[in-house]
Amino acid sequence: MTPRRQRTLVVIGILVGAGIGTAVALTAFSGNLLYYYTPTQALSKNLGPKDVFRLGGLVEKGTVERKAGSLTIRFIVTDNRNSIPVVFTGILPNLFRAGQGVIVNGHMSNRGVFVANQVLAKHDSDYMPLKLYNKENGTRYTEPGQMNRGAGYGGP
Amino acid sequence: MAGRATPWLIGLTLVLMAAGLVGGLWLAPPDYQMGDGFRIIYIHVPSALLSMVVFAVMAVASAVGLIWRIRMAHAVTAAAAPIGAAFTFIALVTGALWGKPMWGTYWVWDARLTSELILLFLYFGYLALVHAFPDRRTGDQAGAILAIVGAVDLPIIHFSVQWWTTLHQGATLKLSGTPMPVSMLWPLLVMMLAFLCYFAWLLMVRLRAEILRREYRARWVEKI
């Protein structure tokens, strides 16, 4: 075996070794690498009021209710199989709207409602010009910069 | 070679970057959900792409340097590292600035963001390691091993959005059925090409300096 061959094998060995090591570690921790639970996963785990976790899913259309005169909002997060009602008081991100993905951080109350202290919106990686969207749907969606307010709220 | 290629790369970079910026900032229509806020994609995605391409270049150069004992290859790795670190930093900062209004947070510890941050630390680790030895050849070899081992992070970054649930969205650019109209897409592709040329340009300039620094005792350098 020439020295160069030997060095080639060593380099490949390092790469394969590091790859296998990382793969084993990531598999072992794969549960912790999940950033959120879906409603189905959350319900199957029977989590109580003391278990703080993140819940992710779609905001069910037609379920967004804002309490008048406050920042409190109620909506249902669903994965199209199971759903969990959520209550949140605070400022929502721009991308929050019905039918879109959200991740909420908080805990389950005793009455089966998820009490959120943070709402994050997930981008669906779909892009479309605003004008085209309004043309296809026959409505003004939202003005840029005024998202989630007024008519656009609750969404199509 | 580098001397002759550099003016072409500068020209290509400037033309592509100008076209990409005009296309991205003026010609592309505002997005239906994000308005003009989506335009940061024209910096964020090319930077993130380059952060990974540069590290891949470093890993390949390191392997070549270790196997064939080519000192020039180690010079390539050393010259590329700060450029890659800068692209990684830009990707992380632009992502955070977009994340605050859109997601509602600057930063989360999801798999995509964390693995990209690890990449930044790999660059820093490489830069610290190669300069930590009094003998440059030892430093080069230690750094090369780090670059090869660190390359394991690249597929993790790329596939993190598929393997685990993350806040970061999945890939927009796909070979089949990109969910992005052409009017928004072409400036993005042009910007990605522009960033690649920019990297090649910077690499040529830095590589020349790196070789001169390493070979300052050689006779051919004295002639310059």
Tab-separated table of C-alpha atoms in Angstrom:
chain	number	residue	atom	x	y	z
A	1	MET	CA	0.000	0.000	0.000
A	2	THR	CA	1.452	3.306	-1.027
A	3	PRO	CA	1.559	6.108	1.531
A	4	ARG	CA	-0.827	8.159	-0.580
A	5	ARG	CA	-3.377	5.344	-0.593
A	6	GLN	CA	-2.992	5.059	3.121
A	7	ARG	CA	-3.662	8.766	3.583
A	8	THR	CA	-6.707	8.527	1.312
A	9	LEU	CA	-8.091	5.758	3.482
A	10	VAL	CA	-7.409	7.780	6.634
A	11	VAL	CA	-9.285	10.796	5.228
A	12	ILE	CA	-12.226	8.627	4.154
A	13	GLY	CA	-12.102	6.941	7.551
A	14	ILE	CA	-12.312	10.293	9.346
A	15	LEU	CA	-15.289	11.364	7.246
A	16	VAL	CA	-17.148	8.047	7.638
A	17	GLY	CA	-16.368	7.899	11.354
A	18	ALA	CA	-17.564	11.454	11.970
A	19	GLY	CA	-20.659	10.784	9.855
A	20	ILE	CA	-21.593	7.626	11.725
A	21	GLY	CA	-20.918	9.261	15.088
A	22	THR	CA	-23.115	12.226	14.245
A	23	ALA	CA	-25.861	9.997	12.842
A	24	VAL	CA	-25.921	7.919	16.047
A	25	ALA	CA	-25.991	11.039	18.226
A	26	LEU	CA	-28.749	12.667	16.183
A	27	THR	CA	-30.858	9.502	16.225
A	28	ALA	CA	-30.475	9.300	19.991
A	29	PHE	CA	-31.548	12.906	20.426
A	30	SER	CA	-34.113	12.963	17.626
A	31	GLY	CA	-36.968	13.427	20.105
A	32	ASN	CA	-35.320	16.552	21.509
A	33	LEU	CA	-34.634	17.946	18.058
A	34	LEU	CA	-38.330	18.175	17.301
A	35	TYR	CA	-39.091	21.837	17.671
A	36	TYR	CA	-42.789	21.270	18.337
A	37	TYR	CA	-45.462	18.616	18.831
A	38	THR	CA	-48.431	18.322	16.521
A	39	PRO	CA	-51.857	18.242	18.258
A	40	THR	CA	-51.978	14.456	17.736
A	41	GLN	CA	-48.580	13.979	19.383
A	42	ALA	CA	-49.449	16.393	22.195
A	43	LEU	CA	-52.764	14.696	23.000
A	44	SER	CA	-51.211	11.220	22.980
A	45	LYS	CA	-48.645	12.329	25.555
A	46	ASN	CA	-51.303	13.388	28.071
A	47	LEU	CA	-49.461	16.532	29.079
A	48	GLY	CA	-50.539	18.376	32.228
A	49	PRO	CA	-50.529	22.046	33.284
A	50	LYS	CA	-46.916	21.778	34.463
A	51	ASP	CA	-45.508	20.535	31.139
A	52	VAL	CA	-44.415	23.500	29.065
A	53	PHE	CA	-44.105	22.561	25.409
A	54	ARG	CA	-44.484	23.935	21.898
A	55	LEU	CA	-47.506	23.044	19.840
A	56	GLY	CA	-47.451	23.389	16.068
A	57	GLY	CA	-50.160	23.144	13.440
A	58	LEU	CA	-52.505	25.102	11.254
A	59	VAL	CA	-54.840	27.804	12.536
A	60	GLU	CA	-58.244	26.346	11.720
A	61	LYS	CA	-60.208	28.610	9.418
A	62	GLY	CA	-63.119	30.418	10.983
A	63	THR	CA	-62.028	29.789	14.554
A	64	VAL	CA	-60.085	33.002	15.197
A	65	GLU	CA	-61.938	35.131	17.758
A	66	ARG	CA	-60.657	38.347	19.214
A	67	LYS	CA	-62.002	39.507	22.537
A	68	ALA	CA	-63.171	43.080	22.083
A	69	GLY	CA	-61.049	45.746	23.722
A	70	SER	CA	-58.150	43.470	24.611
A	71	LEU	CA	-55.223	41.660	23.084
A	72	THR	CA	-56.698	38.277	23.965
A	73	ILE	CA	-57.308	35.959	21.048
A	74	ARG	CA	-58.681	32.436	20.775
A	75	PHE	CA	-58.197	30.023	17.894
A	76	ILE	CA	-57.940	26.309	17.211
A	77	VAL	CA	-54.689	24.646	16.161
A	78	THR	CA	-55.211	21.548	14.062
A	79	ASP	CA	-53.186	18.973	12.167
A	80	ASN	CA	-56.347	17.917	10.289
A	81	ARG	CA	-56.735	14.894	12.558
A	82	ASN	CA	-56.828	16.359	16.033
A	83	SER	CA	-57.153	19.918	17.230
A	84	ILE	CA	-56.510	21.874	20.382
A	85	PRO	CA	-58.060	25.231	21.329
A	86	VAL	CA	-55.518	27.939	22.136
A	87	VAL	CA	-55.827	31.185	24.068
A	88	PHE	CA	-53.184	33.915	23.842
A	89	THR	CA	-52.809	37.497	25.020
A	90	GLY	CA	-50.219	39.596	23.232
A	91	ILE	CA	-48.909	40.780	19.912
A	92	LEU	CA	-49.113	38.448	16.940
A	93	PRO	CA	-46.454	38.108	14.214
A	94	ASN	CA	-47.130	39.421	10.713
A	95	LEU	CA	-47.629	36.043	9.129
A	96	PHE	CA	-50.308	34.921	11.602
A	97	ARG	CA	-53.623	34.247	9.925
A	98	ALA	CA	-56.280	31.578	9.573
A	99	GLY	CA	-55.154	28.597	7.538
A	100	GLN	CA	-51.468	29.289	8.179
A	101	GLY	CA	-48.993	27.330	10.276
A	102	VAL	CA	-48.226	28.508	13.803
A	103	ILE	CA	-46.086	27.347	16.692
A	104	VAL	CA	-47.334	28.289	20.155
A	105	ASN	CA	-45.361	27.941	23.365
A	106	GLY	CA	-47.198	27.314	26.629
A	107	HIS	CA	-49.026	24.601	28.553
A	108	MET	CA	-52.367	22.818	28.710
A	109	SER	CA	-54.909	24.105	31.220
A	110	ASN	CA	-57.032	21.690	33.254
A	111	ARG	CA	-59.931	22.339	30.897
A	112	GLY	CA	-58.043	21.179	27.827
A	113	VAL	CA	-57.219	24.639	26.502
A	114	PHE	CA	-53.650	25.443	25.524
A	115	VAL	CA	-52.541	28.650	27.286
A	116	ALA	CA	-49.878	30.250	25.094
A	117	ASN	CA	-47.312	32.792	26.197
A	118	GLN	CA	-45.763	33.095	22.720
A	119	VAL	CA	-47.133	32.693	19.205
A	120	LEU	CA	-44.771	32.180	16.275
A	121	ALA	CA	-45.958	32.036	12.675
A	122	LYS	CA	-44.488	29.566	10.231
A	123	HIS	CA	-43.904	30.635	6.652
A	124	ASP	CA	-45.274	28.143	4.147
A	125	SER	CA	-42.506	28.913	1.576
A	126	ASP	CA	-45.146	29.919	-0.979
A	127	TYR	CA	-44.599	33.206	-2.748
A	128	MET	CA	-47.118	35.044	-4.889
A	129	PRO	CA	-47.357	38.626	-6.104
A	130	LEU	CA	-49.940	40.604	-4.134
A	131	LYS	CA	-51.673	41.868	-7.271
A	132	LEU	CA	-52.016	38.372	-8.706
A	133	TYR	CA	-53.468	37.114	-5.444
A	134	ASN	CA	-56.056	39.882	-5.330
A	135	LYS	CA	-56.971	39.272	-8.964
A	136	GLU	CA	-57.437	35.539	-8.498
A	137	ASN	CA	-59.412	35.857	-5.303
A	138	GLY	CA	-61.325	38.982	-6.204
A	139	THR	CA	-60.497	40.619	-2.881
A	140	ARG	CA	-57.876	42.827	-1.421
A	141	TYR	CA	-55.927	40.472	0.752
A	142	THR	CA	-54.102	42.837	3.052
A	143	GLU	CA	-52.185	45.971	2.456
A	144	PRO	CA	-48.459	45.397	2.848
A	145	GLY	CA	-47.425	46.799	6.185
A	146	GLN	CA	-50.920	46.512	7.605
A	147	MET	CA	-51.082	42.783	7.780
A	148	ASN	CA	-53.328	41.080	10.328
A	149	ARG	CA	-55.406	44.134	10.895
A	150	GLY	CA	-58.909	44.956	9.821
A	151	ALA	CA	-60.451	42.931	7.046
A	152	GLY	CA	-57.471	40.697	6.429
A	153	TYR	CA	-57.761	39.410	9.931
A	154	GLY	CA	-59.148	35.919	10.146
A	155	GLY	CA	-58.172	35.684	6.542
A	156	PRO	CA	-59.626	33.909	3.543
B	1	MET	CA	-3.929	32.646	-13.740
B	2	ALA	CA	-5.546	34.398	-10.789
B	3	GLY	CA	-4.326	37.735	-12.090
B	4	ARG	CA	-5.968	37.266	-15.455
B	5	ALA	CA	-9.224	35.824	-14.092
B	6	THR	CA	-9.804	38.488	-11.455
B	7	PRO	CA	-10.912	41.393	-13.718
B	8	TRP	CA	-13.405	39.090	-15.446
B	9	LEU	CA	-14.767	37.919	-12.102
B	10	ILE	CA	-15.060	41.508	-10.850
B	11	GLY	CA	-16.972	42.505	-13.984
B	12	LEU	CA	-19.240	39.453	-13.876
B	13	THR	CA	-19.947	39.948	-10.171
B	14	LEU	CA	-20.834	43.623	-10.549
B	15	VAL	CA	-23.083	43.050	-13.579
B	16	LEU	CA	-24.912	40.111	-12.010
B	17	MET	CA	-25.268	41.842	-8.664
B	18	ALA	CA	-26.627	45.007	-10.255
B	19	ALA	CA	-29.116	42.988	-12.334
B	20	GLY	CA	-30.137	40.900	-9.331
B	21	LEU	CA	-30.614	43.905	-7.055
B	22	VAL	CA	-32.624	45.887	-9.612
B	23	GLY	CA	-34.711	42.789	-10.317
B	24	GLY	CA	-35.158	41.938	-6.670
B	25	LEU	CA	-35.725	45.383	-5.196
B	26	TRP	CA	-37.679	47.108	-7.996
B	27	LEU	CA	-38.959	44.733	-10.658
B	28	ALA	CA	-40.134	41.831	-8.513
B	29	PRO	CA	-43.701	42.375	-7.259
B	30	PRO	CA	-44.439	42.499	-3.519
B	31	ASP	CA	-45.438	39.193	-1.966
B	32	TYR	CA	-49.096	38.639	-1.059
B	33	GLN	CA	-48.380	37.815	2.566
B	34	MET	CA	-45.197	39.676	3.372
B	35	GLY	CA	-45.409	42.712	1.116
B	36	ASP	CA	-41.963	44.144	0.485
B	37	GLY	CA	-40.577	42.291	3.493
B	38	PHE	CA	-39.874	39.217	1.414
B	39	ARG	CA	-37.129	41.033	-0.522
B	40	ILE	CA	-34.538	40.155	2.116
B	41	ILE	CA	-34.604	36.702	0.476
B	42	TYR	CA	-32.370	38.147	-2.265
B	43	ILE	CA	-29.558	38.519	0.269
B	44	HIS	CA	-30.436	35.813	2.766
B	45	VAL	CA	-30.698	32.793	0.466
B	46	PRO	CA	-27.517	33.502	-1.577
B	47	SER	CA	-25.554	34.085	1.649
B	48	ALA	CA	-26.827	30.861	3.168
B	49	LEU	CA	-26.015	28.997	-0.049
B	50	LEU	CA	-22.489	30.414	-0.100
B	51	SER	CA	-21.955	29.665	3.599
B	52	MET	CA	-22.329	26.002	2.671
B	53	VAL	CA	-20.560	26.097	-0.719
B	54	VAL	CA	-17.484	27.727	0.833
B	55	PHE	CA	-17.264	25.097	3.536
B	56	ALA	CA	-17.616	22.341	0.942
B	57	VAL	CA	-14.759	23.933	-1.037
B	58	MET	CA	-12.670	24.018	2.148
B	59	ALA	CA	-13.405	20.354	2.923
B	60	VAL	CA	-12.469	19.226	-0.597
B	61	ALA	CA	-9.298	21.352	-0.608
B	62	SER	CA	-8.382	19.958	2.813
B	63	ALA	CA	-8.815	16.374	1.633
B	64	VAL	CA	-6.675	17.106	-1.441
B	65	GLY	CA	-4.068	18.746	0.762
B	66	LEU	CA	-3.924	15.820	3.162
B	67	ILE	CA	-3.896	13.059	0.568
B	68	TRP	CA	-1.556	14.499	-2.059
B	69	ARG	CA	0.429	16.688	0.339
B	70	ILE	CA	-0.213	19.808	-1.707
B	71	ARG	CA	0.548	22.951	0.283
B	72	MET	CA	-1.374	25.056	-2.200
B	73	ALA	CA	-4.597	23.236	-1.239
B	74	HIS	CA	-4.171	24.219	2.412
B	75	ALA	CA	-3.653	27.802	1.278
B	76	VAL	CA	-7.033	27.610	-0.516
B	77	THR	CA	-8.736	26.428	2.672
B	78	ALA	CA	-7.098	29.142	4.746
B	79	ALA	CA	-7.987	31.836	2.195
B	80	ALA	CA	-11.624	30.721	1.937
B	81	ALA	CA	-12.409	30.423	5.658
B	82	PRO	CA	-12.945	34.125	6.559
B	83	ILE	CA	-15.095	34.618	3.437
B	84	GLY	CA	-17.295	31.693	4.408
B	85	ALA	CA	-17.580	32.952	7.976
B	86	ALA	CA	-18.742	36.332	6.666
B	87	PHE	CA	-21.436	34.752	4.454
B	88	THR	CA	-22.636	32.619	7.376
B	89	PHE	CA	-22.834	35.700	9.583
B	90	ILE	CA	-24.814	37.618	6.933
B	91	ALA	CA	-27.216	34.683	6.520
B	92	LEU	CA	-27.824	34.508	10.265
B	93	VAL	CA	-28.306	38.280	10.698
B	94	THR	CA	-30.628	38.742	7.699
B	95	GLY	CA	-32.599	35.700	8.834
B	96	ALA	CA	-32.978	37.148	12.329
B	97	LEU	CA	-34.086	40.547	10.991
B	98	TRP	CA	-36.720	38.861	8.820
B	99	GLY	CA	-37.736	36.492	11.589
B	100	LYS	CA	-38.709	39.186	14.087
B	101	PRO	CA	-41.636	40.684	12.128
B	102	MET	CA	-42.635	37.539	10.228
B	103	TRP	CA	-42.232	34.722	12.731
B	104	GLY	CA	-42.432	36.885	15.826
B	105	THR	CA	-38.927	36.157	17.081
B	106	TYR	CA	-35.329	36.911	16.148
B	107	TRP	CA	-34.055	33.508	17.098
B	108	VAL	CA	-35.269	30.034	18.004
B	109	TRP	CA	-33.233	26.931	18.706
B	110	ASP	CA	-34.705	24.847	15.924
B	111	ALA	CA	-32.620	22.410	13.908
B	112	ARG	CA	-32.014	24.666	10.882
B	113	LEU	CA	-30.950	27.756	12.806
B	114	THR	CA	-28.859	25.811	15.288
B	115	SER	CA	-26.988	23.817	12.635
B	116	GLU	CA	-26.237	27.042	10.716
B	117	LEU	CA	-24.904	28.605	13.929
B	118	ILE	CA	-22.724	25.525	14.423
B	119	LEU	CA	-21.352	26.153	10.924
B	120	LEU	CA	-20.336	29.665	11.989
B	121	PHE	CA	-18.535	28.209	15.003
B	122	LEU	CA	-16.827	25.654	12.746
B	123	TYR	CA	-15.421	28.538	10.694
B	124	PHE	CA	-14.263	30.286	13.871
B	125	GLY	CA	-12.838	27.020	15.178
B	126	TYR	CA	-10.929	26.474	11.945
B	127	LEU	CA	-9.474	29.999	12.006
B	128	ALA	CA	-8.435	29.618	15.647
B	129	LEU	CA	-6.969	26.160	15.108
B	130	VAL	CA	-4.744	26.884	12.092
B	131	HIS	CA	-3.167	29.807	13.889
B	132	ALA	CA	-2.734	27.968	17.193
B	133	PHE	CA	0.410	26.069	16.172
B	134	PRO	CA	3.896	27.561	15.923
B	135	ASP	CA	4.508	25.331	12.913
B	136	ARG	CA	2.186	26.191	10.060
B	137	ARG	CA	2.230	22.698	8.576
B	138	THR	CA	0.839	21.191	11.796
B	139	GLY	CA	-1.792	23.914	11.910
B	140	ASP	CA	-2.754	23.232	8.294
B	141	GLN	CA	-3.192	19.524	8.991
B	142	ALA	CA	-5.228	20.059	12.161
B	143	GLY	CA	-7.412	22.584	10.354
B	144	ALA	CA	-7.856	20.242	7.401
B	145	ILE	CA	-9.155	17.496	9.675
B	146	LEU	CA	-11.561	19.972	11.273
B	147	ALA	CA	-12.805	21.064	7.833
B	148	ILE	CA	-13.383	17.445	6.761
B	149	VAL	CA	-15.152	16.468	9.992
B	150	GLY	CA	-17.116	19.713	9.948
B	151	ALA	CA	-18.436	18.925	6.467
B	152	VAL	CA	-20.799	16.484	8.209
B	153	ASP	CA	-22.765	19.582	9.279
B	154	LEU	CA	-23.572	20.492	5.657
B	155	PRO	CA	-26.123	17.721	4.938
B	156	ILE	CA	-27.566	18.313	8.409
B	157	ILE	CA	-28.194	21.986	7.585
B	158	HIS	CA	-29.670	21.118	4.212
B	159	PHE	CA	-31.992	18.341	5.356
B	160	SER	CA	-32.807	19.717	8.821
B	161	VAL	CA	-36.105	21.146	7.583
B	162	GLN	CA	-37.142	17.707	6.308
B	163	TRP	CA	-35.837	15.483	9.082
B	164	TRP	CA	-37.264	17.406	12.029
B	165	THR	CA	-40.079	19.807	12.725
B	166	THR	CA	-38.610	23.299	12.563
B	167	LEU	CA	-39.859	26.860	12.613
B	168	HIS	CA	-37.789	27.530	9.493
B	169	GLN	CA	-39.765	26.811	6.335
B	170	GLY	CA	-38.827	24.098	3.883
B	171	ALA	CA	-36.967	24.686	0.653
B	172	THR	CA	-38.577	27.015	-1.882
B	173	LEU	CA	-36.171	26.210	-4.698
B	174	LYS	CA	-36.957	22.727	-5.906
B	175	LEU	CA	-36.206	21.036	-9.180
B	176	SER	CA	-39.872	20.214	-9.658
B	177	GLY	CA	-42.575	22.777	-9.060
B	178	THR	CA	-41.026	25.760	-7.336
B	179	PRO	CA	-43.803	27.593	-5.470
B	180	MET	CA	-42.514	30.944	-6.688
B	181	PRO	CA	-43.481	32.811	-9.855
B	182	VAL	CA	-40.778	33.595	-12.419
B	183	SER	CA	-40.985	37.347	-11.774
B	184	MET	CA	-39.769	36.780	-8.209
B	185	LEU	CA	-37.540	33.801	-8.978
B	186	TRP	CA	-35.125	35.100	-11.603
B	187	PRO	CA	-33.581	37.860	-9.463
B	188	LEU	CA	-32.963	35.241	-6.778
B	189	LEU	CA	-31.129	32.937	-9.180
B	190	VAL	CA	-29.136	35.882	-10.569
B	191	MET	CA	-28.179	36.924	-7.036
B	192	MET	CA	-27.057	33.374	-6.242
B	193	LEU	CA	-24.814	33.407	-9.318
B	194	ALA	CA	-23.558	36.879	-8.383
B	195	PHE	CA	-22.612	35.700	-4.902
B	196	LEU	CA	-20.781	32.697	-6.374
B	197	CYS	CA	-18.744	34.986	-8.662
B	198	TYR	CA	-18.130	37.334	-5.738
B	199	PHE	CA	-16.744	34.425	-3.738
B	200	ALA	CA	-14.504	33.360	-6.634
B	201	TRP	CA	-13.220	36.933	-6.949
B	202	LEU	CA	-12.491	37.274	-3.227
B	203	LEU	CA	-10.888	33.834	-3.171
B	204	MET	CA	-8.504	34.777	-6.013
B	205	VAL	CA	-7.419	37.969	-4.257
B	206	ARG	CA	-7.071	36.331	-0.847
B	207	LEU	CA	-5.336	33.256	-2.239
B	208	ARG	CA	-2.659	35.412	-3.890
B	209	ALA	CA	-2.034	37.211	-0.632
B	210	GLU	CA	-2.016	33.936	1.282
B	211	ILE	CA	0.543	32.345	-1.055
B	212	LEU	CA	2.776	35.414	-0.932
B	213	ARG	CA	2.608	35.384	2.860
B	214	ARG	CA	3.445	31.698	3.043
B	215	GLU	CA	6.259	31.778	0.500
B	216	TYR	CA	7.798	35.087	1.427
B	217	ARG	CA	11.206	33.435	1.644
B	218	ALA	CA	11.025	31.838	-1.806
B	219	ARG	CA	13.146	33.266	-4.588
B	220	TRP	CA	10.241	33.879	-6.977
B	221	VAL	CA	8.549	36.075	-4.423
B	222	GLU	CA	11.660	38.177	-4.014
B	223	LYS	CA	11.515	38.967	-7.700
B	224	ILE	CA	8.070	40.518	-7.367
